Amino acid sequence: MFNRAVSRLSRKRPPSDIHDSDGSSSSSHQTPKSTAKWASSLENLLEDPEGVKRFREFLKKEFSEENVLFWLACEDFKKTQDKKQMQEKAKEIYLTFLSSKASSQVNVEGQSRLNEKILEEPHPLMFQKLQDQIFNLMKYDSYSRFLKSDLFLKHKRTEEEDEESPDAQTAAKRASRIYNT
């Protein structure tokens, strides 16, 4: 009888070793709520597709969605390897966001604007200075207002309500279920 109890105890694992049925560690489910992550930094917000979506919604209402669209286009541009594709994307970014006739012109310092000739020989970081300006504009202006906006606060409340619902399963409940089997 003592041997069976020891055998059963040895099968039980510490919480750090608990894995869900898909093999992933259950601690991976304990990530901070998305709104908490978004509130920690603009960088975290821009890394989360849902965060970008919500931030775009907010910027659209403020008539400044072009800032995040430009930032995203620059991020995509930096990943481009093919020279021809890079030229096409550079021209598209220029025509959409930077030229004096741009449909979604971003607000960057005059001397920072690019000359069209540079588009002929693009390189991955050619928009970096402008992208940094727009990032700082968003970080110190739009982002702080976003965190105080009804859109963000409503999403945060919804997350908190979902977390408090009886269906929400905590790691402790999962651990308890695993230990009691």
Short mmCIF file of N, CA and C in Angstrom, two decimals, residues 42 45-46 52 55-76 93 96-98 102-109 113 127-143 145:
data_model
loop_
_atom_site.label_atom_id
_atom_site.label_comp_id
_atom_site.label_asym_id
_atom_site.label_seq_id
_atom_site.Cartn_x
_atom_site.Cartn_y
_atom_site.Cartn_z
N LEU A 42 3.86 51.24 -26.24
CA LEU A 42 3.38 51.30 -27.62
C LEU A 42 3.97 50.15 -28.42
N LEU A 45 1.86 47.15 -27.90
CA LEU A 45 0.60 47.34 -28.62
C LEU A 45 0.78 47.02 -30.11
N LEU A 46 1.86 47.52 -30.70
CA LEU A 46 2.08 47.34 -32.14
C LEU A 46 2.51 45.92 -32.51
N VAL A 52 -3.18 46.48 -32.69
CA VAL A 52 -3.07 47.35 -33.87
C VAL A 52 -4.47 47.67 -34.39
N PHE A 55 -6.08 50.17 -32.05
CA PHE A 55 -5.39 51.46 -32.15
C PHE A 55 -5.78 52.16 -33.45
N ARG A 56 -5.88 51.38 -34.54
CA ARG A 56 -6.31 51.94 -35.83
C ARG A 56 -7.72 52.50 -35.73
N GLU A 57 -8.61 51.76 -35.07
CA GLU A 57 -9.98 52.25 -34.88
C GLU A 57 -9.96 53.60 -34.18
N PHE A 58 -9.16 53.70 -33.14
CA PHE A 58 -9.05 54.94 -32.39
C PHE A 58 -8.48 56.06 -33.26
N LEU A 59 -7.39 55.77 -33.98
CA LEU A 59 -6.76 56.79 -34.83
C LEU A 59 -7.68 57.24 -35.95
N LYS A 60 -8.50 56.33 -36.45
CA LYS A 60 -9.45 56.68 -37.50
C LYS A 60 -10.42 57.75 -36.98
N LYS A 61 -10.86 57.59 -35.75
CA LYS A 61 -11.76 58.57 -35.15
C LYS A 61 -11.06 59.91 -34.94
N GLU A 62 -9.76 59.86 -34.77
CA GLU A 62 -8.98 61.09 -34.56
C GLU A 62 -8.42 61.65 -35.87
N PHE A 63 -8.77 61.02 -36.97
CA PHE A 63 -8.30 61.43 -38.29
C PHE A 63 -6.77 61.39 -38.41
N SER A 64 -6.17 60.37 -37.81
CA SER A 64 -4.71 60.23 -37.92
C SER A 64 -4.30 58.77 -38.12
N GLU A 65 -5.16 57.99 -38.73
CA GLU A 65 -4.86 56.58 -38.98
C GLU A 65 -3.64 56.41 -39.87
N GLU A 66 -3.36 57.42 -40.71
CA GLU A 66 -2.23 57.32 -41.64
C GLU A 66 -0.91 57.11 -40.89
N ASN A 67 -0.83 57.56 -39.65
CA ASN A 67 0.42 57.39 -38.89
C ASN A 67 0.74 55.91 -38.66
N VAL A 68 -0.22 55.17 -38.16
CA VAL A 68 0.04 53.76 -37.90
C VAL A 68 0.15 52.99 -39.23
N LEU A 69 -0.60 53.40 -40.24
CA LEU A 69 -0.49 52.73 -41.54
C LEU A 69 0.91 52.93 -42.14
N PHE A 70 1.44 54.14 -42.01
CA PHE A 70 2.79 54.42 -42.48
C PHE A 70 3.80 53.58 -41.70
N TRP A 71 3.66 53.54 -40.38
CA TRP A 71 4.58 52.78 -39.54
C TRP A 71 4.56 51.30 -39.94
N LEU A 72 3.37 50.75 -40.14
CA LEU A 72 3.23 49.35 -40.54
C LEU A 72 3.83 49.10 -41.93
N ALA A 73 3.60 50.03 -42.85
CA ALA A 73 4.16 49.89 -44.20
C ALA A 73 5.69 49.90 -44.15
N CYS A 74 6.26 50.73 -43.29
CA CYS A 74 7.72 50.76 -43.14
C CYS A 74 8.25 49.46 -42.55
N GLU A 75 7.53 48.91 -41.57
CA GLU A 75 7.93 47.63 -40.99
C GLU A 75 7.94 46.53 -42.05
N ASP A 76 6.90 46.51 -42.87
CA ASP A 76 6.81 45.54 -43.95
C ASP A 76 7.93 45.77 -44.97
N ILE A 93 4.97 53.64 -50.79
CA ILE A 93 5.03 54.36 -49.51
C ILE A 93 5.18 55.86 -49.77
N THR A 96 1.88 57.27 -51.26
CA THR A 96 0.76 57.19 -50.33
C THR A 96 0.92 58.11 -49.12
N PHE A 97 2.15 58.22 -48.59
CA PHE A 97 2.34 58.90 -47.31
C PHE A 97 3.24 60.14 -47.34
N LEU A 98 4.15 60.25 -48.32
CA LEU A 98 5.19 61.27 -48.21
C LEU A 98 5.17 62.38 -49.25
N ALA A 102 0.25 63.15 -51.64
CA ALA A 102 -0.10 61.87 -51.02
C ALA A 102 -1.54 61.85 -50.55
N SER A 103 -2.18 60.70 -50.72
CA SER A 103 -3.57 60.55 -50.30
C SER A 103 -3.70 60.47 -48.78
N SER A 104 -2.67 59.96 -48.11
CA SER A 104 -2.69 59.83 -46.64
C SER A 104 -1.39 60.41 -46.08
N GLN A 105 -1.14 61.64 -46.37
CA GLN A 105 0.12 62.27 -46.02
C GLN A 105 0.35 62.28 -44.50
N VAL A 106 1.58 61.87 -44.11
CA VAL A 106 1.94 61.91 -42.70
C VAL A 106 2.65 63.22 -42.41
N ASN A 107 2.60 63.62 -41.16
CA ASN A 107 3.17 64.89 -40.74
C ASN A 107 4.61 64.68 -40.26
N VAL A 108 5.57 64.87 -41.17
CA VAL A 108 6.98 64.77 -40.81
C VAL A 108 7.66 66.09 -41.12
N GLU A 109 8.78 66.32 -40.46
CA GLU A 109 9.51 67.57 -40.67
C GLU A 109 9.89 67.72 -42.13
N ARG A 113 11.75 64.96 -45.42
CA ARG A 113 11.08 64.37 -46.58
C ARG A 113 12.10 63.82 -47.56
N PHE A 127 13.52 54.58 -44.85
CA PHE A 127 12.41 55.31 -44.22
C PHE A 127 12.57 55.39 -42.70
N GLN A 128 13.66 54.87 -42.17
CA GLN A 128 13.81 54.73 -40.72
C GLN A 128 13.65 56.05 -39.96
N LYS A 129 14.30 57.10 -40.41
CA LYS A 129 14.22 58.39 -39.71
C LYS A 129 12.78 58.90 -39.67
N LEU A 130 12.09 58.76 -40.79
CA LEU A 130 10.69 59.20 -40.86
C LEU A 130 9.80 58.31 -40.00
N GLN A 131 10.07 57.02 -40.04
CA GLN A 131 9.30 56.08 -39.24
C GLN A 131 9.48 56.39 -37.75
N ASP A 132 10.71 56.70 -37.36
CA ASP A 132 10.97 57.05 -35.96
C ASP A 132 10.20 58.31 -35.55
N GLN A 133 10.15 59.29 -36.44
CA GLN A 133 9.40 60.51 -36.15
C GLN A 133 7.92 60.20 -35.91
N ILE A 134 7.36 59.38 -36.78
CA ILE A 134 5.94 59.03 -36.66
C ILE A 134 5.71 58.19 -35.41
N PHE A 135 6.64 57.28 -35.12
CA PHE A 135 6.51 56.47 -33.90
C PHE A 135 6.47 57.38 -32.67
N ASN A 136 7.39 58.33 -32.61
CA ASN A 136 7.42 59.25 -31.47
C ASN A 136 6.17 60.12 -31.41
N LEU A 137 5.69 60.53 -32.55
CA LEU A 137 4.44 61.29 -32.59
C LEU A 137 3.30 60.46 -31.99
N MET A 138 3.21 59.20 -32.40
CA MET A 138 2.16 58.32 -31.85
C MET A 138 2.39 58.08 -30.36
N LYS A 139 3.64 57.80 -30.00
CA LYS A 139 3.96 57.45 -28.61
C LYS A 139 3.63 58.57 -27.64
N TYR A 140 3.98 59.79 -27.99
CA TYR A 140 3.81 60.90 -27.06
C TYR A 140 2.52 61.68 -27.26
N ASP A 141 1.74 61.30 -28.25
CA ASP A 141 0.50 62.02 -28.52
C ASP A 141 -0.69 61.06 -28.52
N SER A 142 -0.85 60.33 -29.59
CA SER A 142 -2.03 59.48 -29.79
C SER A 142 -2.12 58.34 -28.78
N TYR A 143 -1.00 57.70 -28.49
CA TYR A 143 -1.00 56.52 -27.62
C TYR A 143 -1.55 56.84 -26.23
N ARG A 145 -3.57 59.19 -25.38
CA ARG A 145 -5.02 59.43 -25.49
C ARG A 145 -5.77 58.11 -25.72
#
